[in-house]
Every structure is written in C-alpha cells, then in structure tokens.
C-alpha positions as YAML, in Angstrom:
chain: A
units: angstrom
residues:
- id: 1
  name: UNK
  ca: [0.22, 10.21, -18.88]
- id: 2
  name: UNK
  ca: [3.60, 11.02, -17.38]
- id: 3
  name: UNK
  ca: [3.93, 13.81, -14.87]
- id: 4
  name: UNK
  ca: [7.15, 15.13, -13.41]
- id: 5
  name: UNK
  ca: [7.36, 15.51, -9.63]
- id: 6
  name: UNK
  ca: [10.20, 17.19, -7.81]
- id: 7
  name: UNK
  ca: [12.58, 14.56, -6.47]
- id: 8
  name: UNK
  ca: [13.15, 15.04, -2.76]
- id: 9
  name: UNK
  ca: [15.19, 13.34, -0.08]
- id: 10
  name: UNK
  ca: [15.66, 9.60, 0.16]
- id: 11
  name: UNK
  ca: [12.51, 7.96, 1.56]
- id: 12
  name: UNK
  ca: [13.42, 4.26, 1.43]
- id: 13
  name: UNK
  ca: [16.73, 2.44, 1.18]
- id: 14
  name: UNK
  ca: [17.02, -1.34, 1.02]
- id: 15
  name: UNK
  ca: [20.41, -2.97, 1.47]
- id: 16
  name: UNK
  ca: [21.52, -6.54, 0.79]
- id: 17
  name: UNK
  ca: [18.14, -8.24, 1.20]
- id: 18
  name: UNK
  ca: [18.44, -12.00, 0.90]
- id: 19
  name: UNK
  ca: [16.15, -14.98, 1.21]
- id: 20
  name: UNK
  ca: [17.49, -18.45, 0.50]
- id: 21
  name: UNK
  ca: [16.79, -19.62, -3.06]
- id: 22
  name: UNK
  ca: [14.56, -16.59, -3.70]
- id: 23
  name: UNK
  ca: [16.34, -13.24, -3.21]
- id: 24
  name: UNK
  ca: [20.04, -12.73, -3.84]
- id: 25
  name: UNK
  ca: [21.58, -9.54, -2.41]
- id: 26
  name: UNK
  ca: [19.03, -6.90, -3.47]
- id: 27
  name: UNK
  ca: [19.72, -3.19, -2.85]
- id: 28
  name: UNK
  ca: [17.87, -0.09, -4.08]
- id: 29
  name: UNK
  ca: [16.58, 3.28, -2.94]
- id: 30
  name: UNK
  ca: [13.60, 5.49, -3.76]
- id: 31
  name: UNK
  ca: [13.13, 9.20, -3.10]
- id: 32
  name: UNK
  ca: [10.23, 11.48, -2.31]
- id: 33
  name: UNK
  ca: [8.31, 12.31, -5.49]
- id: 34
  name: UNK
  ca: [9.69, 9.24, -7.28]
- id: 35
  name: UNK
  ca: [7.88, 6.24, -8.76]
- id: 36
  name: UNK
  ca: [10.37, 3.38, -8.97]
- id: 37
  name: UNK
  ca: [9.33, 0.48, -11.19]
- id: 38
  name: UNK
  ca: [10.11, -3.23, -10.82]
- id: 39
  name: UNK
  ca: [9.28, -5.65, -13.61]
- id: 40
  name: UNK
  ca: [9.92, -9.28, -14.40]
- id: 41
  name: UNK
  ca: [8.39, -12.63, -15.16]
- id: 42
  name: UNK
  ca: [6.16, -14.47, -12.71]
- id: 43
  name: UNK
  ca: [8.47, -16.22, -10.27]
- id: 44
  name: UNK
  ca: [11.30, -13.72, -10.70]
- id: 45
  name: UNK
  ca: [11.03, -12.59, -7.08]
- id: 46
  name: UNK
  ca: [9.28, -9.21, -7.45]
- id: 47
  name: UNK
  ca: [6.46, -9.94, -5.00]
- id: 48
  name: UNK
  ca: [8.75, -11.88, -2.68]
- id: 49
  name: UNK
  ca: [11.08, -8.87, -2.44]
- id: 50
  name: UNK
  ca: [8.24, -6.55, -1.47]
- id: 51
  name: UNK
  ca: [6.89, -9.04, 1.06]
- id: 52
  name: UNK
  ca: [10.38, -9.26, 2.58]
- id: 53
  name: UNK
  ca: [10.58, -5.45, 2.91]
- id: 54
  name: UNK
  ca: [7.07, -5.40, 4.42]
- id: 55
  name: UNK
  ca: [7.87, -8.03, 7.05]
- id: 56
  name: UNK
  ca: [5.37, -10.54, 5.64]
- id: 57
  name: UNK
  ca: [7.91, -13.36, 5.21]
- id: 58
  name: UNK
  ca: [10.40, -14.89, 7.61]
- id: 59
  name: UNK
  ca: [14.01, -16.07, 7.07]
- id: 60
  name: UNK
  ca: [14.94, -12.77, 5.41]
- id: 61
  name: UNK
  ca: [18.19, -10.89, 5.99]
- id: 62
  name: UNK
  ca: [19.22, -7.37, 5.07]
- id: 63
  name: UNK
  ca: [18.46, -3.81, 6.16]
- id: 64
  name: UNK
  ca: [15.64, -1.35, 5.49]
- id: 65
  name: UNK
  ca: [15.94, 2.40, 6.13]
- id: 66
  name: UNK
  ca: [12.99, 4.83, 6.12]
- id: 67
  name: UNK
  ca: [13.96, 8.49, 5.83]
- id: 68
  name: UNK
  ca: [17.51, 7.59, 6.76]
- id: 69
  name: UNK
  ca: [16.64, 5.69, 9.92]
- id: 70
  name: UNK
  ca: [17.03, 1.93, 10.18]
- id: 71
  name: UNK
  ca: [13.64, 0.27, 10.53]
- id: 72
  name: UNK
  ca: [13.29, -2.95, 12.50]
- id: 73
  name: UNK
  ca: [10.56, -4.67, 10.47]
- id: 74
  name: UNK
  ca: [9.61, -8.23, 11.35]
- id: 75
  name: UNK
  ca: [5.85, -7.96, 10.72]
- id: 76
  name: UNK
  ca: [3.45, -5.98, 8.51]
- id: 77
  name: UNK
  ca: [2.31, -4.02, 11.58]
- id: 78
  name: UNK
  ca: [5.87, -2.86, 12.18]
- id: 79
  name: UNK
  ca: [6.14, -1.88, 8.51]
- id: 80
  name: UNK
  ca: [3.01, 0.28, 8.81]
- id: 81
  name: UNK
  ca: [4.37, 1.86, 11.99]
- id: 82
  name: UNK
  ca: [7.62, 2.62, 10.12]
- id: 83
  name: UNK
  ca: [5.73, 4.39, 7.32]
- id: 84
  name: UNK
  ca: [5.51, 1.66, 4.67]
- id: 85
  name: UNK
  ca: [2.23, 0.50, 3.14]
- id: 86
  name: UNK
  ca: [1.70, -2.38, 0.73]
- id: 87
  name: UNK
  ca: [-1.09, -2.80, -1.78]
- id: 88
  name: UNK
  ca: [-1.08, -6.55, -2.44]
- id: 89
  name: UNK
  ca: [-1.71, -8.04, -5.88]
- id: 90
  name: UNK
  ca: [-4.36, -10.38, -4.38]
- id: 91
  name: UNK
  ca: [-7.00, -7.90, -3.24]
- id: 92
  name: UNK
  ca: [-9.76, -10.48, -2.72]
- id: 93
  name: UNK
  ca: [-7.84, -12.77, -0.39]
- id: 94
  name: UNK
  ca: [-5.20, -10.49, 1.13]
- id: 95
  name: UNK
  ca: [-6.24, -6.90, 0.44]
- id: 96
  name: UNK
  ca: [-9.84, -6.60, 1.61]
- id: 97
  name: UNK
  ca: [-12.41, -8.25, 3.84]
- id: 98
  name: UNK
  ca: [-15.15, -8.43, 1.24]
- id: 99
  name: UNK
  ca: [-18.01, -8.91, 3.73]
- id: 100
  name: UNK
  ca: [-17.06, -5.70, 5.56]
- id: 101
  name: UNK
  ca: [-18.51, -2.32, 4.56]
- id: 102
  name: UNK
  ca: [-16.25, 0.06, 2.68]
- id: 103
  name: UNK
  ca: [-15.46, 2.27, 5.67]
- id: 104
  name: UNK
  ca: [-14.20, -0.64, 7.79]
- id: 105
  name: UNK
  ca: [-11.93, -1.82, 4.98]
- id: 106
  name: UNK
  ca: [-10.46, 1.66, 4.55]
- id: 107
  name: UNK
  ca: [-9.52, 1.96, 8.25]
- id: 108
  name: UNK
  ca: [-8.61, -1.69, 8.78]
- id: 109
  name: UNK
  ca: [-4.82, -1.16, 8.89]
- id: 110
  name: UNK
  ca: [-5.03, 2.10, 10.83]
- id: 111
  name: UNK
  ca: [-7.23, 1.38, 13.82]
- id: 112
  name: UNK
  ca: [-4.67, 2.78, 16.26]
- id: 113
  name: UNK
  ca: [-5.43, 6.19, 14.72]
- id: 114
  name: UNK
  ca: [-9.09, 5.91, 15.66]
- id: 115
  name: UNK
  ca: [-8.94, 4.26, 19.05]
- id: 116
  name: UNK
  ca: [-7.67, 4.83, 22.58]
- id: 117
  name: UNK
  ca: [-7.70, 2.35, 25.45]
- id: 118
  name: UNK
  ca: [-9.34, -0.20, 23.11]
- id: 119
  name: UNK
  ca: [-12.28, 2.15, 22.46]
- id: 120
  name: UNK
  ca: [-12.92, 3.07, 18.82]
- id: 121
  name: UNK
  ca: [-13.86, 6.63, 17.92]
- id: 122
  name: UNK
  ca: [-16.42, 5.71, 15.27]
- id: 123
  name: UNK
  ca: [-17.09, 9.32, 14.31]
- id: 124
  name: UNK
  ca: [-13.42, 9.89, 13.50]
- id: 125
  name: UNK
  ca: [-13.21, 6.53, 11.72]
- id: 126
  name: UNK
  ca: [-16.21, 7.24, 9.53]
- id: 127
  name: UNK
  ca: [-15.11, 10.81, 8.89]
- id: 128
  name: UNK
  ca: [-11.70, 9.76, 7.56]
- id: 129
  name: UNK
  ca: [-13.28, 6.94, 5.54]
- id: 130
  name: UNK
  ca: [-15.67, 9.40, 3.92]
- id: 131
  name: UNK
  ca: [-12.77, 11.70, 2.99]
- id: 132
  name: UNK
  ca: [-10.87, 8.88, 1.27]
- id: 133
  name: UNK
  ca: [-14.06, 7.46, -0.27]
- id: 134
  name: UNK
  ca: [-14.57, 10.82, -2.00]
- id: 135
  name: UNK
  ca: [-10.88, 11.38, -2.80]
- id: 136
  name: UNK
  ca: [-10.60, 8.01, -4.50]
- id: 137
  name: UNK
  ca: [-13.92, 8.45, -6.31]
- id: 138
  name: UNK
  ca: [-15.24, 5.06, -5.20]
- id: 139
  name: UNK
  ca: [-18.44, 4.41, -7.13]
- id: 140
  name: UNK
  ca: [-20.86, 3.12, -4.48]
- id: 141
  name: UNK
  ca: [-23.99, 4.44, -2.70]
- id: 142
  name: UNK
  ca: [-22.13, 5.12, 0.56]
- id: 143
  name: UNK
  ca: [-19.27, 4.05, 2.82]
- id: 144
  name: UNK
  ca: [-21.67, 1.54, 4.38]
- id: 145
  name: UNK
  ca: [-21.90, -0.45, 1.12]
- id: 146
  name: UNK
  ca: [-20.56, -3.99, 1.46]
- id: 147
  name: UNK
  ca: [-17.24, -4.20, -0.38]
- id: 148
  name: UNK
  ca: [-18.11, -7.48, -2.11]
- id: 149
  name: UNK
  ca: [-20.82, -5.72, -4.14]
- id: 150
  name: UNK
  ca: [-18.33, -3.36, -5.82]
- id: 151
  name: UNK
  ca: [-16.72, -3.81, -9.22]
- id: 152
  name: UNK
  ca: [-13.11, -4.99, -9.32]
- id: 153
  name: UNK
  ca: [-11.84, -1.48, -10.01]
- id: 154
  name: UNK
  ca: [-13.74, 0.02, -7.09]
- id: 155
  name: UNK
  ca: [-12.62, -2.79, -4.77]
- id: 156
  name: UNK
  ca: [-9.07, -1.90, -5.77]
- id: 157
  name: UNK
  ca: [-9.67, 1.77, -4.99]
- id: 158
  name: UNK
  ca: [-10.88, 0.78, -1.51]
- id: 159
  name: UNK
  ca: [-7.71, -1.27, -0.96]
- id: 160
  name: UNK
  ca: [-5.64, 1.67, -2.21]
- id: 161
  name: UNK
  ca: [-7.49, 3.99, 0.18]
- id: 162
  name: UNK
  ca: [-6.74, 1.58, 3.03]
- id: 163
  name: UNK
  ca: [-3.02, 1.82, 2.25]
- id: 164
  name: UNK
  ca: [-3.11, 5.63, 2.15]
- id: 165
  name: UNK
  ca: [-5.19, 5.83, 5.35]
- id: 166
  name: UNK
  ca: [-2.21, 4.69, 7.40]
- id: 167
  name: UNK
  ca: [-0.31, 7.84, 6.36]
- id: 168
  name: UNK
  ca: [2.64, 6.10, 4.68]
- id: 169
  name: UNK
  ca: [5.84, 7.72, 3.52]
- id: 170
  name: UNK
  ca: [6.43, 4.82, 1.12]
- id: 171
  name: UNK
  ca: [3.73, 3.07, -0.91]
- id: 172
  name: UNK
  ca: [4.48, -0.34, -2.42]
- id: 173
  name: UNK
  ca: [2.04, -1.25, -5.21]
- id: 174
  name: UNK
  ca: [2.04, -4.84, -6.46]
- id: 175
  name: UNK
  ca: [0.17, -5.00, -9.80]
- id: 176
  name: UNK
  ca: [-2.29, -2.28, -8.73]
- id: 177
  name: UNK
  ca: [-4.18, -2.26, -12.04]
- id: 178
  name: UNK
  ca: [-4.50, -6.01, -12.44]
- id: 179
  name: UNK
  ca: [-8.01, -7.12, -13.33]
- id: 180
  name: UNK
  ca: [-9.57, -3.64, -13.59]
- id: 181
  name: UNK
  ca: [-11.07, -1.89, -16.60]
- id: 182
  name: UNK
  ca: [-9.30, 0.85, -18.55]
- id: 183
  name: UNK
  ca: [-11.21, 3.66, -16.81]
- id: 184
  name: UNK
  ca: [-10.32, 2.46, -13.32]
- id: 185
  name: UNK
  ca: [-6.75, 1.87, -14.51]
- id: 186
  name: UNK
  ca: [-6.41, 5.52, -15.54]
- id: 187
  name: UNK
  ca: [-7.84, 6.68, -12.20]
- id: 188
  name: UNK
  ca: [-5.39, 4.47, -10.27]
- id: 189
  name: UNK
  ca: [-2.45, 5.86, -12.25]
- id: 190
  name: UNK
  ca: [-3.58, 9.38, -11.36]
- id: 191
  name: UNK
  ca: [-3.80, 8.43, -7.67]
- id: 192
  name: UNK
  ca: [-0.23, 7.11, -7.86]
- id: 193
  name: UNK
  ca: [0.95, 10.35, -9.44]
- id: 194
  name: UNK
  ca: [-0.91, 12.45, -6.87]
- id: 195
  name: UNK
  ca: [0.72, 10.53, -4.02]
- id: 196
  name: UNK
  ca: [4.18, 11.05, -5.50]
- id: 197
  name: UNK
  ca: [3.50, 14.71, -6.25]
- id: 198
  name: UNK
  ca: [2.54, 15.26, -2.61]
- id: 199
  name: UNK
  ca: [5.98, 14.04, -1.53]
- id: 200
  name: UNK
  ca: [5.37, 10.33, -1.19]
- id: 201
  name: UNK
  ca: [7.64, 7.63, -2.58]
- id: 202
  name: UNK
  ca: [6.22, 4.79, -4.69]
- id: 203
  name: UNK
  ca: [7.56, 1.35, -5.56]
- id: 204
  name: UNK
  ca: [5.48, 0.02, -8.46]
- id: 205
  name: UNK
  ca: [5.52, -3.60, -9.62]
...
C-alpha cells in the first residue's frame, strides 16, 4: 500500500560517483520522507553503487553529502557515523552473525552508543534491543534467541533493526524482501514507510 509522506529537506546527495568499468558518473539526491527506488538487471551496478556510497569498496571517486554537508566516507564505519545505514541483500553472510543472539545482532553496528572506555553498558544495550525487537515484531521467544533459529523473514527484521539502531538519517535497502514470505514482506514495507514518515530518507533497490 502506498502512503504519502511530507517531503522535507535534502538528506542525501551523491555527485559524480565513478568506479572503473562499473559505475559511470552517477548523481542523485533523496529527501526526508522520500523513498527513492533503483531497479535494474543483475550486474547493472545497483548494489555496487550502494556499496560505493557506503564506503564498502575502494577505487571509487565522487562526492557524498548528508544533510548538505560533505561526508568523508572511506569505510562502512564512517558511513554509519555520517548517518547512513545499509541493509545488505546477503543477510546470512554480510547482514547478521547467525550464531549470535538477537540482541547482539541488533546492536552490532552501534556499540559506541552502549559503551564508554571499552566498557559495554549491557543494560542499555539490552533495553534498546528489546525496544526494536518489539517495534519490528520479531517472532521469537526473546532477544536471547539465537538468530540462526529464526525464519528468513524474522532474520531480515533483525538485520533491519540493526540498521535502524544506529540512528541513521538515510537508510539504504538492497532487496530487503528477498527470500521472505508474503506476510513478512508486507511488514517490511510498513517499516520502510514508517521510517520515511518519521522524517528518514530511504534508497530502495
């Protein structure tokens, strides 16, 4: 179902991104409240473009601006610090640590929010995980459940929650409903719409 969110200020601007033999002068922008779609055949460069923006690949040129400020992104960590989160299309190998419990997967990319002087505040970590576990309606006995035991749709919700946990301004979703059943697919679409309606910007492959 389509919902209409108020379009706000520019959240992400990408200018002249290039990668030899892969990306050829790509520019676009996305605003708060907007879901911007990218589509194309396998091998067309969709995922490679998002990895370039996220700092996951080297030998990339071009500029990325978040909320009007140029972001120096040369690694995924720097992307997260700049306010960009990526939900990868390969959740089992790149999105989640399947042998970890749910709560550790949710906070995995945001540990600086729950630690000081290399000491983790486990109460705060578990509290935020429980909030997102409930918000994303993950069907599991508790946040201590091992992620591997979940269905594909619920694993994807955990990976989605991990992306949101970092407090991003921009959410990049690469095939977020791939390999999940129709019920989970509808729930994921609603989560996307809720994020945009709250003022976030979404890039959806």
